[in-house]
Short mmCIF file of C-alpha atoms in Angstrom, two decimals:
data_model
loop_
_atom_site.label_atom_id
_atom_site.label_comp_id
_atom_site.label_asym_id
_atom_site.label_seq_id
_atom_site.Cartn_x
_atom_site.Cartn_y
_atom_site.Cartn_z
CA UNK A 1254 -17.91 13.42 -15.09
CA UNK A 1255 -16.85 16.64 -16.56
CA UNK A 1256 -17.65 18.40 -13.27
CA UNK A 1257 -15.74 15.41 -11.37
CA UNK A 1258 -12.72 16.36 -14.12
CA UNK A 1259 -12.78 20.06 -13.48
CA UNK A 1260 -12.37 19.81 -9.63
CA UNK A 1261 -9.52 17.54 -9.86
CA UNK A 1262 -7.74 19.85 -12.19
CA UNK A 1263 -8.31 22.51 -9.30
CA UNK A 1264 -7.16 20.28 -6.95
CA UNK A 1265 -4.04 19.64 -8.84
CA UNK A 1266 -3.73 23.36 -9.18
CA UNK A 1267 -3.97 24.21 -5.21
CA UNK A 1268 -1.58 21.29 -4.53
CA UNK A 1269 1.16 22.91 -6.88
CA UNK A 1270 0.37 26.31 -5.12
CA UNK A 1271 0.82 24.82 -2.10
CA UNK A 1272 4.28 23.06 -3.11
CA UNK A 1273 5.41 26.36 -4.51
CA UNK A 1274 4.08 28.05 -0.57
CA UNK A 1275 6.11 25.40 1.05
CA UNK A 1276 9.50 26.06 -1.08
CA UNK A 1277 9.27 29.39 -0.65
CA UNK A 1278 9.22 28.71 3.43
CA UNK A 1279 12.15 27.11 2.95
CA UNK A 1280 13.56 29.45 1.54
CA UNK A 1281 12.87 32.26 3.88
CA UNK A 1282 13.75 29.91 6.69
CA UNK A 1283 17.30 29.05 5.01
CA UNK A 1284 17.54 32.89 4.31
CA UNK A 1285 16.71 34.29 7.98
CA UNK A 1286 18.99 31.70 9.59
CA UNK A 1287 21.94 32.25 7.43
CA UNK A 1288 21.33 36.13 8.31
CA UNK A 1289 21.32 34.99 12.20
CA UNK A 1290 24.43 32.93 12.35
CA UNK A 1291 26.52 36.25 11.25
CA UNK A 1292 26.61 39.05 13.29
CA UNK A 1293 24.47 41.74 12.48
CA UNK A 1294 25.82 45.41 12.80
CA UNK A 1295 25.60 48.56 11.28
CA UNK A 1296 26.70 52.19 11.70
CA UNK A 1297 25.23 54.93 13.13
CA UNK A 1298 25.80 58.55 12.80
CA UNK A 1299 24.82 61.14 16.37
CA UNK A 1300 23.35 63.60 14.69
CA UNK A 1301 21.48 61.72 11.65
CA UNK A 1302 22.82 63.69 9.00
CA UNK A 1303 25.57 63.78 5.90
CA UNK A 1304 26.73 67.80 5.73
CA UNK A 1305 28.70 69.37 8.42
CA UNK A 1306 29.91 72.87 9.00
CA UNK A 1307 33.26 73.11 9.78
CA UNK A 1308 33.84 73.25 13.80
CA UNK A 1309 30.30 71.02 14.39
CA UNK A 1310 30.78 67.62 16.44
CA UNK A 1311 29.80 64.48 14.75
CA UNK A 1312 29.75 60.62 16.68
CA UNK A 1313 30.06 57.88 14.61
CA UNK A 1314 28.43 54.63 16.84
CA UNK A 1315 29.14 50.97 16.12
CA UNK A 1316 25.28 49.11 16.25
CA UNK A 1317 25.06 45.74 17.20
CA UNK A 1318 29.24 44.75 18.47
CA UNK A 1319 30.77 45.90 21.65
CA UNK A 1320 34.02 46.58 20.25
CA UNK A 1321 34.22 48.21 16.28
CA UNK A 1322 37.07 50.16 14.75
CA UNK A 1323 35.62 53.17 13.24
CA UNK A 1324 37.46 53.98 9.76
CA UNK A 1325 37.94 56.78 7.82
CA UNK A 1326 38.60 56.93 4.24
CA UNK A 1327 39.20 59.99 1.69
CA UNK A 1328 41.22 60.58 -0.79
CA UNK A 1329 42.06 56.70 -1.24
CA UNK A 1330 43.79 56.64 2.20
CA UNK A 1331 42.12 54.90 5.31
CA UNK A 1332 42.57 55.58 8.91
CA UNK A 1333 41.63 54.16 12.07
CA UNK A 1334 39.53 56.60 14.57
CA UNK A 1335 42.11 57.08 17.35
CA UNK A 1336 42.97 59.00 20.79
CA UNK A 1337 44.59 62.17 19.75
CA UNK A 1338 43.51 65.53 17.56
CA UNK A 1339 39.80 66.12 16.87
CA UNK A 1340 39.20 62.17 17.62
CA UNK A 1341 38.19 60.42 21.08
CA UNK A 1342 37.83 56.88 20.98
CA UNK A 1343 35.69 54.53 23.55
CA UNK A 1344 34.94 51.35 22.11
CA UNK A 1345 32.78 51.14 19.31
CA UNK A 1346 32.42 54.81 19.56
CA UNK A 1347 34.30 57.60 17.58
CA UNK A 1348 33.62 61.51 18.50
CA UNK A 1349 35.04 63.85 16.58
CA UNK A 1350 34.87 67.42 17.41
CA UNK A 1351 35.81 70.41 15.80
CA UNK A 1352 35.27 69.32 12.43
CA UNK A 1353 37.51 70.30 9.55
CA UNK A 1354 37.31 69.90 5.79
CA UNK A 1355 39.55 66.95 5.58
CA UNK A 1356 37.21 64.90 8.14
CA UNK A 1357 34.50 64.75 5.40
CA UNK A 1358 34.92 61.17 3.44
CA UNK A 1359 33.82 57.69 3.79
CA UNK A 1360 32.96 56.23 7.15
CA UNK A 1361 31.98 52.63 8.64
CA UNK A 1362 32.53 50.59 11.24
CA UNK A 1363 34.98 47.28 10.86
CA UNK A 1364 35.04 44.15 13.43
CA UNK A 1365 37.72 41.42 13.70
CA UNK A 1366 38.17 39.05 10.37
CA UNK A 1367 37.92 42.61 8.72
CA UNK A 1368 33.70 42.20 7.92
CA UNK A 1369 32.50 46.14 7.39
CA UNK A 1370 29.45 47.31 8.16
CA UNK A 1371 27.17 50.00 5.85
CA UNK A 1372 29.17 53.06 4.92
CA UNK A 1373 28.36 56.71 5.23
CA UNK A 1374 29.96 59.66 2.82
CA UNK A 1375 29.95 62.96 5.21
CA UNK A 1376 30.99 66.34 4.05
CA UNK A 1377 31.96 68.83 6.14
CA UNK A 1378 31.91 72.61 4.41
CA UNK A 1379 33.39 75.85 5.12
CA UNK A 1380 29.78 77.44 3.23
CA UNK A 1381 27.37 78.95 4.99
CA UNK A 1382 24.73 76.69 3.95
CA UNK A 1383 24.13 72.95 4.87
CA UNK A 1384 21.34 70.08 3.85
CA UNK A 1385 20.17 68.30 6.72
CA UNK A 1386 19.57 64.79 5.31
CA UNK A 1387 19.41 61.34 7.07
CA UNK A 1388 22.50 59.81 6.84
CA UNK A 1389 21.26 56.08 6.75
CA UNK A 1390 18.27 55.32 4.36
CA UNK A 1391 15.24 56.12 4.83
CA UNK A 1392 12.64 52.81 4.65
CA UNK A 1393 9.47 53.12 1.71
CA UNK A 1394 6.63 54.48 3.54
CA UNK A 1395 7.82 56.52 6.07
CA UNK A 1396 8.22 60.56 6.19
CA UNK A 1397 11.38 62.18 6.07
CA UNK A 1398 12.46 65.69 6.39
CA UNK A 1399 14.94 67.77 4.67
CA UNK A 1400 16.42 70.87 6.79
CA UNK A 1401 18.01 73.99 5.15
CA UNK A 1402 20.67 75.68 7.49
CA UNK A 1403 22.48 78.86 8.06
CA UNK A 1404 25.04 78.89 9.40
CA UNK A 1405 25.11 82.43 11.07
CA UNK A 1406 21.00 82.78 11.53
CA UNK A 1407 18.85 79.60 13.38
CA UNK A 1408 15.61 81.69 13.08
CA UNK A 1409 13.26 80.06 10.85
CA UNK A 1410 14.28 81.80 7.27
CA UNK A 1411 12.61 80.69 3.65
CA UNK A 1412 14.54 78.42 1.57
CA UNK A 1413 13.88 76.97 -1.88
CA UNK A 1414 14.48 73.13 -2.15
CA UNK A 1415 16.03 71.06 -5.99
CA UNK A 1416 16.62 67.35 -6.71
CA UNK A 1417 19.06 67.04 -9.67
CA UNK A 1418 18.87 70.99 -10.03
CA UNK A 1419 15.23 71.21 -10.55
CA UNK A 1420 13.17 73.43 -8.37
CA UNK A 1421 10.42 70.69 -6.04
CA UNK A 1422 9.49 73.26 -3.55
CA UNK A 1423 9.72 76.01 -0.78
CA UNK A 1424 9.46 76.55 2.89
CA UNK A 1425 9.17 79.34 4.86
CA UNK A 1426 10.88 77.42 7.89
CA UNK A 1427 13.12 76.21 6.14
CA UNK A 1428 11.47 72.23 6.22
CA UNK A 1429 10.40 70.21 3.88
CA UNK A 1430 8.52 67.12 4.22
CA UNK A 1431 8.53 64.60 1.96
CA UNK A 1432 5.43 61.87 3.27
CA UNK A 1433 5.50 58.25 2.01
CA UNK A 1434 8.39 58.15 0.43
CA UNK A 1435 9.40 55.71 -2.09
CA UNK A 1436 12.00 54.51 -4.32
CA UNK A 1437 11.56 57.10 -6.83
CA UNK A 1438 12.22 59.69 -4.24
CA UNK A 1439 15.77 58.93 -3.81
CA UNK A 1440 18.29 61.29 -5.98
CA UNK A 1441 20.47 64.04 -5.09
CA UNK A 1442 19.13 66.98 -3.29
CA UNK A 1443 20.46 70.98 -2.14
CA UNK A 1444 18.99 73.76 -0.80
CA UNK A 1445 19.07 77.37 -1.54
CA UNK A 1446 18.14 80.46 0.94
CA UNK A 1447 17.76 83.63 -1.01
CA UNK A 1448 20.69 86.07 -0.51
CA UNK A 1449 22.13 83.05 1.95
CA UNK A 1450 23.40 80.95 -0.40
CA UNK A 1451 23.31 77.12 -1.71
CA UNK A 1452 23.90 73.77 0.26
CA UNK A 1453 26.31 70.76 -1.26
CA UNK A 1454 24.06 68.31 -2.94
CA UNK A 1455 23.18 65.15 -0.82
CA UNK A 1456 22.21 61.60 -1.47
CA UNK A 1457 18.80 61.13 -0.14
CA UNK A 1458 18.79 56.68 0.11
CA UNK A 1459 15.26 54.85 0.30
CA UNK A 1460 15.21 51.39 1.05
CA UNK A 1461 12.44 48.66 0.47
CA UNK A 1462 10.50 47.52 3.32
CA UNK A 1463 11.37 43.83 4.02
CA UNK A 1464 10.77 41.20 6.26
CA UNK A 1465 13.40 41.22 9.53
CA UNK A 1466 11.93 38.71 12.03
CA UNK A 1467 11.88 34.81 11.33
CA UNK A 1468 8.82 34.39 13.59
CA UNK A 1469 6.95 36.64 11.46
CA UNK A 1470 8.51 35.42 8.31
CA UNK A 1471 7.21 31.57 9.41
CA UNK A 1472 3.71 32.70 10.62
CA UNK A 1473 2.86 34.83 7.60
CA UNK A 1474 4.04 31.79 5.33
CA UNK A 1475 2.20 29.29 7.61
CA UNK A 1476 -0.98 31.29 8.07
CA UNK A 1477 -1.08 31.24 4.54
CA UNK A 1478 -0.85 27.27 3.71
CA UNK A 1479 -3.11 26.82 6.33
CA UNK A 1480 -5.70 28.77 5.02
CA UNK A 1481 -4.90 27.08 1.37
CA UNK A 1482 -5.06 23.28 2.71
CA UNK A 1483 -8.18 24.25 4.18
CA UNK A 1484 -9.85 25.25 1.53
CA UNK A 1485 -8.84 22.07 -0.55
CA UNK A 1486 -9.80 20.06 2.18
CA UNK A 1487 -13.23 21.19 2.18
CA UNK A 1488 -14.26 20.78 -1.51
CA UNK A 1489 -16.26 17.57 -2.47
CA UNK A 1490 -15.68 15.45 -4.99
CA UNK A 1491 -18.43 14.47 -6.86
#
């Protein structure tokens, strides 16, 4: 009897388990197909970075809509990217070439109904040194790499590298890699070449690692319960 009472409590205990599996399906289902009634869209920045010299070309690329207004925002006013000056319009693409200082700000896409997409905060310097930093975030896990440039030399020079003002490291080419990175390596990062010069600081983003696909959100979920009910199935009561 006692051994009879102990399996049923374990029953009882993989049936709640299972329950709990089961909400938590319906959840992610409820989740994923909210996410794929709305249009999904983002912005994306030709070449993947956040500093600029002045005179560089930069294309700002609406992900995901065939037709996005591109908008600019600094020093609390906003602007539309238009035919005309530095800016060349086609669709949901925005070139603008021939940077200058004012063209640094806040940038992201905007569809019909007024629905914005992620943002991205440029700079564009007169300096002779720039960060090269992704512009979007960077997921957990992967590598990223963080470019110091001059502006007047491209041969591969030595450069020191700080986050929040404290010396991390130094190159000889100018590269560092940071492998695997995680949450705790986002912060605000600059680069300094000896006798060259120091970049702007830069946000370096990391974002978590989640689940994107509702097939593999469902299977995961489903593999798991299976394997669960199974296992209750097969113990004897006795």
């Amino acid at each position: 009897m006692p051994q009879r009472k102990s399996l049923l409590v374990s029953l009882q205990e993989d049936i709640m388990e299972i329950r709990a599996l089961c909400i938590r399906l319906l959840i992610t289902i409820i989740i994923m197909l909210r996410a794929h009634a709305q249009k999904v869209f983002s912005l994306r920045v030709v070449p993947n970075k956040l500093q600029f010299f002045e005179y560089e070309t930069v294309s700002f690329y609406c992900e995901g809509v065939f037709h996005g207004n591109i908008v600019h925002k600094v020093n609390g006013r906003t602007s539309q990217c238009n035919n005309g000056g530095n800016k060349t319009a086609q669709g949901s693409l925005c070139i603008m070439t021939s940077l200058y200082l004012n063209d640094g700000g806040q940038h992201w896409c905007e569809i019909e109904g007024g629905r914005r997409s992620n943002s991205v905060n440029i700079s564009v310097t007169a300096g002779s040194v720039i960060l090269e930093s992704p512009a979007v975030p960077v997921m957990e896990g992967e590598d990223v790499t963080l470019r110091c440039r001059n502006k007047m030399i491209s041969s591969n020079i030595a450069a020191d590298f700080y986050k929040y003002g404290h010396h991390i490291g130094n190159s000889s080419t100018a590269n560092m890699t940071i492998h695997r990175v995680y949450k705790s390596d986002e912060g605000l990062y600059k680069c300094k070449i000896s006798g060259g010069g120091e970049s702007p600081e830069s946000w370096l983003s990391v974002s978590l690692p989640c689940v994107t696909d509702l097939n593999s959100a469902v299977s995961h979920t489903c593999d798991h319960l299976c394997s669960r009910s199974h296992r209750v199935s097969e113990r004897p009561l006795v």
